[in-house]
Short mmCIF file of C-alpha atoms in Angstrom, two decimals:
data_model
loop_
_atom_site.label_atom_id
_atom_site.label_comp_id
_atom_site.label_asym_id
_atom_site.label_seq_id
_atom_site.Cartn_x
_atom_site.Cartn_y
_atom_site.Cartn_z
CA MET A 1301 -60.13 49.33 72.92
CA LYS A 1302 -58.23 52.20 71.40
CA ALA A 1303 -59.97 54.21 68.73
CA PRO A 1304 -58.48 53.84 65.26
CA LYS A 1305 -56.50 56.70 63.81
CA ASN A 1306 -58.48 58.80 61.38
CA PRO A 1307 -56.34 59.16 58.28
CA SER A 1308 -58.42 62.01 56.82
CA THR A 1309 -60.19 65.05 58.21
CA GLN A 1310 -62.03 65.95 55.02
CA PRO A 1311 -65.81 66.37 55.65
CA ARG A 1312 -68.51 64.94 53.49
CA LEU A 1313 -68.94 66.44 50.07
CA PHE A 1314 -72.76 66.70 50.31
CA GLN A 1315 -74.56 67.39 53.58
CA VAL A 1316 -78.28 67.61 54.19
CA ILE A 1317 -78.99 69.89 57.17
CA ASP A 1318 -82.39 70.68 58.61
CA MET A 1319 -82.27 74.01 60.45
CA GLU A 1320 -85.34 73.09 62.51
CA GLU A 1321 -83.55 70.11 64.04
CA LEU A 1322 -80.50 72.16 65.01
CA VAL A 1323 -82.47 74.58 67.23
CA PRO A 1324 -83.53 73.03 70.58
CA PRO A 1325 -87.29 73.08 71.25
CA HIS A 1326 -86.94 75.19 74.41
CA HIS A 1327 -84.38 77.68 73.10
CA ILE A 1328 -85.10 81.34 73.82
CA LEU A 1329 -85.11 82.20 70.12
CA ARG A 1330 -87.78 79.61 69.39
CA GLN A 1331 -89.87 80.89 72.30
CA ILE A 1332 -89.64 84.50 71.08
CA ASN A 1333 -90.54 83.43 67.56
CA GLU A 1334 -93.68 81.71 68.85
CA ALA A 1335 -94.69 84.46 71.29
CA VAL A 1336 -94.63 87.58 69.10
CA ASP A 1337 -95.51 88.22 65.47
CA PHE A 1338 -92.87 90.54 64.01
CA SER A 1339 -94.49 90.79 60.59
CA VAL A 1340 -96.26 93.99 61.71
CA ILE A 1341 -93.01 95.84 60.96
CA HIS A 1342 -93.97 95.75 57.26
CA ASP A 1343 -96.97 98.02 57.89
CA TRP A 1344 -94.96 100.40 60.06
CA VAL A 1345 -92.17 101.00 57.55
CA ALA A 1346 -94.34 100.98 54.41
CA PRO A 1347 -94.57 104.82 54.27
CA LEU A 1348 -90.76 105.04 54.35
CA TYR A 1349 -90.28 103.30 50.98
CA THR A 1350 -91.56 103.77 47.44
CA GLU A 1351 -92.99 101.03 45.27
CA LYS A 1352 -91.86 102.24 41.83
CA THR A 1353 -88.41 103.83 42.22
CA GLY A 1354 -85.17 102.55 43.69
CA ARG A 1355 -83.82 99.07 44.08
CA PRO A 1356 -85.65 96.45 46.20
CA ALA A 1357 -85.09 97.06 49.91
CA ALA A 1358 -83.96 94.44 52.39
CA ASP A 1359 -86.61 92.55 54.31
CA PRO A 1360 -87.52 94.80 57.28
CA GLU A 1361 -88.55 91.85 59.44
CA ARG A 1362 -85.15 90.23 58.93
CA LEU A 1363 -83.43 93.50 59.80
CA LEU A 1364 -85.51 93.77 62.96
CA ARG A 1365 -84.61 90.24 63.99
CA LEU A 1366 -80.92 91.02 63.47
CA MET A 1367 -81.23 94.05 65.77
CA LEU A 1368 -82.96 91.97 68.43
CA LEU A 1369 -80.19 89.36 68.25
CA SER A 1370 -77.61 92.07 68.74
CA TYR A 1371 -79.22 93.31 71.95
CA LEU A 1372 -80.49 90.00 73.25
CA PHE A 1373 -77.02 88.43 73.32
CA ASP A 1374 -75.04 91.69 73.70
CA HIS A 1375 -73.21 91.57 70.36
CA SER A 1376 -71.94 94.54 68.46
CA GLU A 1377 -72.92 94.61 64.80
CA ARG A 1378 -69.44 93.65 63.69
CA GLU A 1379 -69.32 90.78 66.18
CA LEU A 1380 -72.82 89.64 65.19
CA TYR A 1381 -71.87 89.37 61.51
CA GLU A 1382 -68.80 87.35 62.46
CA ILE A 1383 -70.87 84.88 64.50
CA LEU A 1384 -73.84 84.58 62.13
CA PRO A 1385 -72.22 82.24 59.52
CA MET A 1386 -71.44 79.63 62.19
CA HIS A 1387 -74.50 79.91 64.47
CA ALA A 1388 -77.47 77.84 63.37
CA GLY A 1389 -79.85 79.40 65.90
CA TYR A 1390 -79.16 82.94 64.74
CA LEU A 1391 -79.63 81.98 61.10
CA TRP A 1392 -82.85 80.09 61.83
CA PHE A 1393 -84.28 83.05 63.76
CA CYS A 1394 -83.62 85.31 60.74
CA GLY A 1395 -85.09 82.84 58.24
CA LEU A 1396 -81.72 81.95 56.72
CA ASP A 1397 -79.53 78.88 56.38
CA PHE A 1398 -75.85 78.19 55.84
CA GLU A 1399 -76.13 78.20 52.05
CA SER A 1400 -77.71 81.67 52.02
CA VAL A 1401 -74.67 83.04 53.89
CA LEU A 1402 -71.86 81.14 52.17
CA HIS A 1403 -73.33 81.13 48.65
CA PRO A 1404 -75.82 84.01 48.31
CA ASP A 1405 -78.50 83.54 45.67
CA PRO A 1406 -80.61 86.54 44.51
CA HIS A 1407 -83.63 84.25 44.16
CA HIS A 1408 -83.50 83.16 47.82
CA PRO A 1409 -83.34 85.03 51.17
CA THR A 1410 -79.89 86.48 51.77
CA LEU A 1411 -78.16 88.19 54.66
CA PRO A 1412 -78.28 92.00 54.26
CA ASP A 1413 -75.05 93.91 54.37
CA ARG A 1414 -73.91 95.34 57.68
CA THR A 1415 -73.96 98.90 56.33
CA THR A 1416 -77.60 98.37 55.36
CA LEU A 1417 -78.36 97.50 58.96
CA VAL A 1418 -76.60 100.65 60.20
CA LYS A 1419 -78.45 102.96 57.81
CA THR A 1420 -81.77 101.28 58.53
CA ARG A 1421 -81.36 101.78 62.26
CA LYS A 1422 -80.78 105.50 61.72
CA ARG A 1423 -83.79 105.83 59.42
CA TRP A 1424 -86.11 103.92 61.75
CA ARG A 1425 -84.86 105.93 64.69
CA GLN A 1426 -85.83 109.19 63.01
CA HIS A 1427 -89.38 107.97 62.30
CA GLY A 1428 -90.13 106.47 65.73
CA ILE A 1429 -90.21 102.81 64.68
CA PHE A 1430 -88.47 101.62 67.84
CA ASP A 1431 -90.94 103.53 69.98
CA ARG A 1432 -93.81 101.75 68.22
CA LEU A 1433 -92.04 98.43 68.72
CA MET A 1434 -91.79 99.08 72.46
CA THR A 1435 -95.51 99.89 72.64
CA TYR A 1436 -96.34 96.77 70.62
CA VAL A 1437 -94.37 94.44 72.89
CA VAL A 1438 -95.97 95.93 76.02
CA ASP A 1439 -99.37 95.36 74.41
CA GLN A 1440 -98.46 91.69 73.94
CA CYS A 1441 -97.62 91.42 77.63
CA ILE A 1442 -100.95 93.02 78.54
CA ALA A 1443 -102.95 90.82 76.18
CA ALA A 1444 -101.24 87.67 77.45
CA GLY A 1445 -102.18 88.49 81.05
CA LEU A 1446 -98.67 89.16 82.25
CA VAL A 1447 -99.59 92.74 83.17
CA SER A 1448 -102.80 93.13 85.16
CA PRO A 1449 -105.27 95.98 84.50
CA ASP A 1450 -104.48 97.59 87.89
CA VAL A 1451 -100.77 98.36 87.82
CA HIS A 1452 -98.56 99.13 90.79
CA ALA A 1453 -95.65 100.89 89.14
CA ALA A 1454 -92.18 101.95 90.20
CA ALA A 1455 -89.99 104.70 88.73
CA ASP A 1456 -86.26 105.08 88.86
CA GLY A 1457 -83.31 106.27 86.80
CA THR A 1458 -79.77 105.11 86.21
CA GLN A 1459 -76.69 106.66 84.70
CA VAL A 1460 -75.13 105.26 81.53
CA ARG A 1461 -71.60 106.07 80.54
CA ALA A 1462 -71.38 107.87 77.22
CA ASN A 1463 -69.22 106.69 74.35
CA ALA A 1464 -66.79 109.56 74.93
CA SER A 1465 -63.60 110.02 76.90
CA ILE A 1466 -63.04 112.55 79.64
CA HIS A 1467 -60.15 113.84 77.55
CA SER A 1468 -62.56 114.93 74.81
CA LEU A 1469 -63.79 117.84 76.94
CA ARG A 1470 -63.04 121.27 75.51
CA GLU A 1471 -63.90 124.71 76.78
CA VAL A 1472 -66.98 126.28 75.25
CA LYS A 1473 -66.04 129.51 73.51
CA LEU A 1474 -68.98 131.80 72.94
CA ALA A 1475 -69.00 134.03 69.88
CA PRO A 1476 -68.76 137.77 70.67
CA VAL A 1477 -72.01 139.67 70.32
CA GLU A 1478 -71.73 142.72 68.03
CA THR A 1479 -74.06 144.82 65.98
CA LEU A 1480 -74.34 144.61 62.22
CA GLU A 1481 -72.59 147.97 61.73
CA ASP A 1482 -69.63 146.90 63.85
CA TYR A 1483 -69.40 143.60 61.99
CA LEU A 1484 -69.34 145.33 58.58
CA ALA A 1485 -66.74 147.84 59.76
CA ARG A 1486 -64.52 145.09 61.19
CA THR A 1487 -64.67 142.99 58.02
CA ALA A 1488 -63.86 146.08 55.91
CA ARG A 1489 -60.74 146.78 58.01
CA GLU A 1490 -59.65 143.14 57.74
CA ASP A 1491 -60.04 143.25 53.95
CA GLU A 1492 -57.92 146.42 53.69
CA GLN A 1493 -55.16 144.91 55.83
CA THR A 1494 -55.17 141.75 53.74
CA GLU A 1495 -54.83 143.68 50.46
CA ALA A 1496 -52.05 145.98 51.76
CA ARG A 1497 -49.93 143.15 53.13
CA ASP A 1498 -47.78 140.97 50.90
CA PRO A 1499 -47.95 137.34 52.06
CA ASP A 1500 -44.35 136.76 50.91
CA ASP A 1501 -43.09 139.27 53.48
CA ASP A 1502 -44.47 137.31 56.44
CA PRO A 1503 -41.78 135.40 58.31
CA PRO A 1504 -42.34 131.68 58.75
CA SER A 1505 -43.91 130.68 62.07
CA PRO A 1506 -41.35 129.07 64.36
CA SER A 1507 -41.88 125.40 65.16
CA PRO A 1508 -42.50 124.61 68.84
CA LYS A 1509 -39.43 123.50 70.72
CA SER A 1510 -39.25 120.13 72.35
CA GLY A 1511 -40.47 120.25 75.92
CA GLU A 1512 -42.46 123.46 75.36
CA ARG A 1513 -45.62 123.69 77.48
CA VAL A 1514 -48.91 123.34 75.62
CA HIS A 1515 -52.47 123.82 76.71
CA ALA A 1516 -53.58 121.50 79.48
CA GLU A 1517 -56.64 120.25 77.59
CA GLU A 1518 -54.62 119.45 74.44
CA ARG A 1519 -52.00 117.65 76.50
CA GLY A 1520 -54.62 115.66 78.45
CA ASN A 1521 -53.40 116.83 81.86
CA PHE A 1522 -56.31 118.33 83.82
CA ARG A 1523 -54.48 118.93 87.08
CA GLY A 1524 -55.72 122.12 88.66
CA ALA A 1525 -58.43 122.68 86.02
CA THR A 1526 -62.12 123.06 86.86
CA PHE A 1527 -64.80 121.57 84.62
CA SER A 1528 -68.56 121.99 84.53
CA ASN A 1529 -71.35 121.56 82.03
CA ARG A 1530 -71.58 125.33 81.67
CA THR A 1531 -68.01 125.76 80.52
CA HIS A 1532 -67.04 122.47 78.82
CA ARG A 1533 -68.48 120.09 76.24
CA SER A 1534 -67.27 116.84 74.77
CA VAL A 1535 -66.23 117.24 71.13
CA THR A 1536 -66.85 113.52 70.62
CA ASP A 1537 -70.42 113.48 71.97
CA PRO A 1538 -71.80 117.00 72.61
CA ASP A 1539 -75.03 115.59 74.10
CA ALA A 1540 -73.18 113.88 76.97
CA ARG A 1541 -73.04 115.74 80.28
CA LEU A 1542 -70.72 115.50 83.24
CA TYR A 1543 -72.71 113.70 85.91
CA LYS A 1544 -72.36 111.68 89.08
CA LYS A 1545 -74.93 110.38 91.56
CA GLY A 1546 -72.82 109.90 94.67
CA LYS A 1547 -70.28 112.07 96.42
CA GLY A 1548 -67.54 109.48 96.07
CA GLN A 1549 -68.07 108.91 92.36
CA GLU A 1550 -66.15 110.41 89.49
CA ALA A 1551 -67.92 112.86 87.22
CA TYR A 1552 -67.88 111.44 83.70
CA PRO A 1553 -69.76 112.15 80.43
CA ARG A 1554 -73.01 110.26 80.95
CA TYR A 1555 -76.67 109.94 80.00
CA LEU A 1556 -79.66 109.08 82.18
CA VAL A 1557 -82.04 106.20 81.43
CA HIS A 1558 -85.45 106.21 83.13
CA ASP A 1559 -87.80 103.28 83.75
CA VAL A 1560 -91.42 102.89 84.78
CA ILE A 1561 -92.06 99.20 85.47
CA ASP A 1562 -94.83 97.00 86.78
CA VAL A 1563 -93.43 95.78 90.09
CA GLN A 1564 -95.50 92.57 90.05
CA SER A 1565 -94.46 91.30 86.62
CA ARG A 1566 -91.19 93.31 86.14
CA VAL A 1567 -92.41 94.38 82.69
CA ILE A 1568 -90.92 97.68 81.58
CA LEU A 1569 -93.91 99.86 80.70
CA SER A 1570 -91.80 102.78 79.52
CA ARG A 1571 -88.11 103.50 79.09
CA ARG A 1572 -86.64 106.84 78.09
CA ALA A 1573 -83.17 108.37 77.77
CA SER A 1574 -82.40 111.98 78.61
CA LEU A 1575 -79.59 114.40 79.25
CA ALA A 1576 -77.95 114.01 82.64
CA THR A 1577 -79.40 116.81 84.76
CA GLY A 1578 -80.50 117.08 88.38
CA THR A 1579 -84.23 117.33 87.59
CA ALA A 1580 -84.37 114.91 84.64
CA GLU A 1581 -85.62 111.95 86.70
CA ARG A 1582 -88.77 113.69 87.94
CA GLU A 1583 -89.55 115.50 84.69
CA THR A 1584 -89.12 112.41 82.53
CA SER A 1585 -91.10 110.26 84.95
CA LEU A 1586 -94.16 112.49 84.66
CA GLU A 1587 -93.92 112.37 80.86
CA GLN A 1588 -93.70 108.59 80.97
CA LEU A 1589 -96.76 108.24 83.19
CA ALA A 1590 -98.83 110.40 80.85
CA SER A 1591 -97.54 108.44 77.85
CA ILE A 1592 -98.42 105.07 79.42
CA GLN A 1593 -102.00 106.10 80.14
CA PHE A 1594 -102.36 107.36 76.56
CA ARG A 1595 -100.77 104.39 74.76
CA HIS A 1596 -102.19 101.63 76.97
CA PRO A 1597 -105.69 102.73 78.00
CA SER A 1598 -106.60 99.23 79.17
CA ILE A 1599 -104.37 99.52 82.25
CA THR A 1600 -104.58 101.96 85.14
CA ILE A 1601 -101.64 102.95 87.30
CA ARG A 1602 -102.82 102.87 90.90
CA THR A 1603 -99.61 103.53 92.84
CA LEU A 1604 -96.10 104.70 92.05
CA SER A 1605 -93.12 103.74 94.21
CA ALA A 1606 -89.96 105.83 94.05
CA ASP A 1607 -87.02 106.87 96.20
CA LYS A 1608 -86.46 110.11 98.11
CA ALA A 1609 -85.18 111.94 95.04
CA TYR A 1610 -88.77 112.05 93.79
CA GLY A 1611 -90.15 113.49 97.02
CA THR A 1612 -90.65 117.07 95.88
CA THR A 1613 -93.90 118.94 96.33
CA GLU A 1614 -94.38 119.54 92.60
CA TYR A 1615 -93.90 115.86 91.78
CA LEU A 1616 -96.27 114.67 94.51
CA GLU A 1617 -98.93 117.16 93.42
CA ALA A 1618 -98.66 115.99 89.82
CA LEU A 1619 -99.22 112.38 90.92
CA PHE A 1620 -102.27 113.31 92.99
CA VAL A 1621 -103.74 115.20 90.04
CA GLN A 1622 -103.34 112.13 87.80
CA GLY A 1623 -105.08 109.94 90.39
CA ILE A 1624 -101.90 108.01 91.32
CA THR A 1625 -101.08 107.24 94.94
CA PRO A 1626 -97.45 108.26 95.58
CA LEU A 1627 -95.41 105.81 97.63
CA VAL A 1628 -92.48 108.16 98.03
CA PRO A 1629 -90.63 108.52 101.36
CA LEU A 1630 -89.86 112.12 102.28
CA ARG A 1631 -86.64 113.23 103.90
CA ARG A 1632 -88.54 114.73 106.83
CA LYS A 1633 -90.83 112.16 108.43
CA GLU A 1634 -92.58 114.43 110.94
CA MET A 1635 -95.91 115.98 110.01
CA GLU A 1636 -95.77 119.70 109.27
CA GLU A 1637 -98.07 122.24 110.84
CA ILE A 1638 -100.44 124.10 108.57
CA PRO A 1639 -99.13 127.69 108.39
CA THR A 1640 -101.38 130.44 109.73
CA TRP A 1641 -101.15 134.23 109.69
CA LYS A 1642 -102.37 136.77 112.25
CA ARG A 1643 -103.40 139.35 109.71
CA ARG A 1644 -105.37 138.99 106.56
CA ALA A 1645 -103.52 139.73 103.35
CA LYS A 1646 -104.76 142.74 101.47
CA ASP A 1647 -102.78 142.05 98.32
CA PRO A 1648 -104.33 139.28 96.14
CA ALA A 1649 -100.87 138.13 95.05
CA GLN A 1650 -99.79 137.73 98.66
CA GLU A 1651 -102.99 135.81 99.46
CA ALA A 1652 -102.31 133.47 96.54
CA LYS A 1653 -98.81 132.78 97.87
CA ARG A 1654 -100.23 131.95 101.29
CA GLN A 1655 -102.74 129.54 99.79
CA ALA A 1656 -99.97 127.90 97.78
CA LYS A 1657 -97.90 127.37 100.95
CA VAL A 1658 -100.86 125.80 102.72
CA ARG A 1659 -101.51 123.48 99.80
CA ASP A 1660 -97.85 122.43 99.61
CA VAL A 1661 -97.88 121.48 103.30
CA GLN A 1662 -101.10 119.51 102.84
CA ILE A 1663 -99.62 117.60 99.92
CA ARG A 1664 -96.49 116.63 101.84
CA ASN A 1665 -98.51 115.66 104.91
CA GLN A 1666 -100.76 113.49 102.77
CA ALA A 1667 -97.71 111.65 101.39
CA ARG A 1668 -96.41 111.18 104.95
CA LEU A 1669 -99.80 109.88 106.06
CA ILE A 1670 -99.69 107.18 103.39
CA GLN A 1671 -96.29 106.08 104.68
CA GLN A 1672 -97.39 106.05 108.33
CA GLN A 1673 -100.53 104.02 107.73
CA GLY A 1674 -98.43 101.28 106.12
CA GLY A 1675 -101.14 99.85 103.86
CA TYR A 1676 -98.80 99.76 100.86
CA ARG A 1677 -95.67 98.37 102.49
CA SER A 1678 -95.86 95.09 100.58
CA ILE A 1679 -96.09 96.98 97.29
CA GLN A 1680 -93.42 99.51 98.21
CA ALA A 1681 -91.01 96.71 99.14
CA LEU A 1682 -91.03 95.62 95.49
CA ARG A 1683 -89.53 98.94 94.35
CA THR A 1684 -86.07 97.39 94.34
CA ARG A 1685 -87.10 95.34 91.31
CA CYS A 1686 -86.50 98.48 89.29
CA GLU A 1687 -82.84 98.22 90.30
CA HIS A 1688 -82.85 94.56 89.29
CA VAL A 1689 -84.13 95.48 85.83
CA PHE A 1690 -81.34 98.03 85.39
CA ALA A 1691 -78.76 95.51 86.58
CA GLU A 1692 -80.03 92.95 84.07
CA GLY A 1693 -79.84 95.47 81.26
CA LYS A 1694 -76.29 96.45 82.13
CA GLU A 1695 -74.90 93.00 82.82
CA CYS A 1696 -76.62 91.01 80.08
CA HIS A 1697 -77.58 93.45 77.33
CA GLY A 1698 -74.87 96.10 77.23
CA LEU A 1699 -76.73 99.02 78.82
CA ASP A 1700 -73.72 99.91 80.99
CA ARG A 1701 -72.24 102.00 78.18
CA ALA A 1702 -73.63 103.78 75.13
CA ARG A 1703 -72.99 101.99 71.85
CA SER A 1704 -73.23 105.09 69.68
CA ARG A 1705 -73.05 108.83 70.18
CA GLY A 1706 -75.91 111.26 70.54
CA LEU A 1707 -79.10 111.38 72.56
CA TYR A 1708 -81.22 109.78 69.83
CA ALA A 1709 -78.81 106.84 69.54
CA MET A 1710 -78.95 106.43 73.32
CA GLU A 1711 -82.74 106.44 73.14
CA GLU A 1712 -82.63 103.68 70.53
CA GLN A 1713 -80.33 101.56 72.66
CA ALA A 1714 -82.52 102.02 75.73
CA LEU A 1715 -85.71 101.06 73.84
CA LEU A 1716 -84.28 97.95 72.17
CA THR A 1717 -82.79 96.80 75.46
CA ALA A 1718 -86.20 97.18 77.11
CA VAL A 1719 -87.82 95.26 74.24
CA VAL A 1720 -85.60 92.21 74.64
CA GLN A 1721 -86.04 92.29 78.43
CA ASN A 1722 -89.83 92.29 78.05
CA LEU A 1723 -89.63 89.49 75.50
CA LYS A 1724 -87.72 87.35 77.98
CA ARG A 1725 -90.42 87.90 80.61
CA LEU A 1726 -93.18 87.12 78.15
CA CYS A 1727 -91.50 83.85 77.16
CA ARG A 1728 -91.01 82.89 80.79
CA PHE A 1729 -94.68 83.61 81.46
CA ARG A 1730 -95.77 81.46 78.51
CA LYS A 1731 -93.98 78.48 80.01
CA LYS A 1732 -96.23 78.67 83.05
CA ARG A 1733 -99.47 79.64 81.31
CA GLY A 1734 -100.59 78.01 78.10
CA GLY A 1735 -102.61 79.64 75.36
CA THR A 1736 -100.68 82.91 75.41
CA GLY A 1737 -98.74 82.55 72.19
CA SER A 1738 -98.88 84.55 68.98
CA LEU A 1739 -102.56 83.65 68.39
CA ALA A 1740 -103.57 85.31 71.64
CA CYS A 1741 -101.18 88.25 71.32
CA ALA A 1742 -101.21 89.05 67.60
CA LYS A 1743 -103.90 91.74 67.63
CA PRO A 1744 -104.94 92.72 71.17
CA GLU A 1745 -108.03 94.91 71.30
CA LEU A 1746 -107.10 97.52 73.85
CA GLY A 1747 -108.92 100.63 72.72
CA ALA A 1748 -112.41 100.02 74.08
CA GLY A 1749 -111.35 98.91 77.56
CA SER A 1750 -114.40 96.64 77.89
CA PRO A 1751 -113.96 93.47 80.00
CA ALA A 1752 -115.82 91.48 77.34
CA ARG A 1753 -113.00 92.11 74.89
CA LEU A 1754 -110.22 91.10 77.22
CA PRO A 1755 -108.80 87.58 76.99
CA ILE A 1756 -110.22 85.10 79.48
CA LEU A 1757 -106.78 84.42 80.94
CA TRP A 1758 -106.28 88.14 81.49
CA ARG A 1759 -109.48 88.44 83.51
CA GLN A 1760 -108.58 85.39 85.59
CA THR A 1761 -105.11 86.76 86.31
CA ALA A 1762 -106.54 90.17 87.16
CA GLY A 1763 -108.92 88.55 89.66
CA ARG A 1764 -106.09 86.73 91.39
CA MET A 1765 -103.98 89.87 91.52
CA ALA A 1766 -106.86 91.87 92.92
CA SER A 1767 -107.46 89.32 95.66
CA LYS A 1768 -103.81 89.51 96.71
CA ILE A 1769 -103.77 93.29 97.05
CA ARG A 1770 -107.34 93.88 98.26
CA HIS A 1771 -106.03 94.99 101.65
CA VAL A 1772 -104.51 98.12 100.11
CA GLY A 1773 -107.78 99.44 98.72
CA SER A 1774 -108.86 101.13 101.92
CA LEU A 1775 -106.53 104.12 101.45
CA CYS A 1776 -107.73 106.81 99.09
CA PRO A 1777 -105.50 109.89 99.28
CA ILE A 1778 -107.33 111.63 96.47
CA ASN A 1779 -110.55 111.93 98.50
CA SER A 1780 -108.77 113.03 101.62
CA PRO A 1781 -110.30 115.97 103.53
CA ALA A 1782 -106.90 117.70 103.27
CA PHE A 1783 -107.74 118.55 99.69
#
């Protein structure tokens, strides 16, 4: 039968709403809330505030949850504050309800102002709070057993478009270099000319005629002009650099974002942002590897997979020194002959150069030998997962373009994007393995490195991982006779 016509659309005057019932039991926000304890942010930001002066600050845990919502669902701050009043899941995740947003009460939790969130992000960025958050989330993944003690890592970098237009480029004008005596003499002459000249006698400057040619950069027409990072900078974002990876691409103001991931679990162990230069990928990768071994002493990086851009002699030597097996294909696949000389060098400097050449050839040959033996092919085939992680960050979490301007803002965006990506993997892992919630991950003991202190699930997972990759343990490039 036909439904009766509703004469009124007025809702009920009093409504009783339970926020717990509105959020589905398997929603991602509920899983994140159960997996990680975010109350540790109070201890991190305690030195940044005073207890006796100033007005009461906003709840730092609520501010952190708002930031995670912004990156998890790819919302700008303005868009997030527009959606919050009508999204029950967002409000529940932040410990709020509809009444706290529509009718704020000073005696109950309220939604902080958007400007407070902006200023807090800048303050936390300056004191390294987001870096500590990234380390904390990786520790949760290690304690839960998602990351095994023996890590097979992969390194790669991607370009991120800066929040600046190509039309913001201006030519860098260097100040003339002059001595102090010349500067004082020039300023004295300018003062005398200013005093002797009557400003009323100066004729008015003529206005430019219509159709008159102006400078190409001011007009926005760059036809025939040549640009480079040595001669031009963006006035909108001076930290951005003109960069392109391929020959067919367009050079645009960009940053570089670098990842070191665990190829077996896809957990991002380290993520950094840097200026777009030709050597930034290798330099930043070495810094990340050293940082991972310092911040997470319970794990050991056994191998590192990378593309041909990392196949330089200096980079390979640095990996061998750190005890990491490089799985890096070189552009030249043939083995090189060890150089020899007919005469002995009399100059010690010349002898040192000869020894350095011999060592460089041995290092490259050792990397080629690892590729030819093929014991790590199954591990090296997983290197493409680094590309998958970048694609996920760009498509789902807004990493394709910088939100703010400046290298430090780009670093913040890269870290928070990595945090939400690791949280998604931790929640997915908890679905398959029980007993890895906040009780198991709240305070992981990682400093001693003793197996007795590791969670039981971690040791079981490590044993299964070790049995799967036991066939790759026969190669040991560090103990090779070539060295």
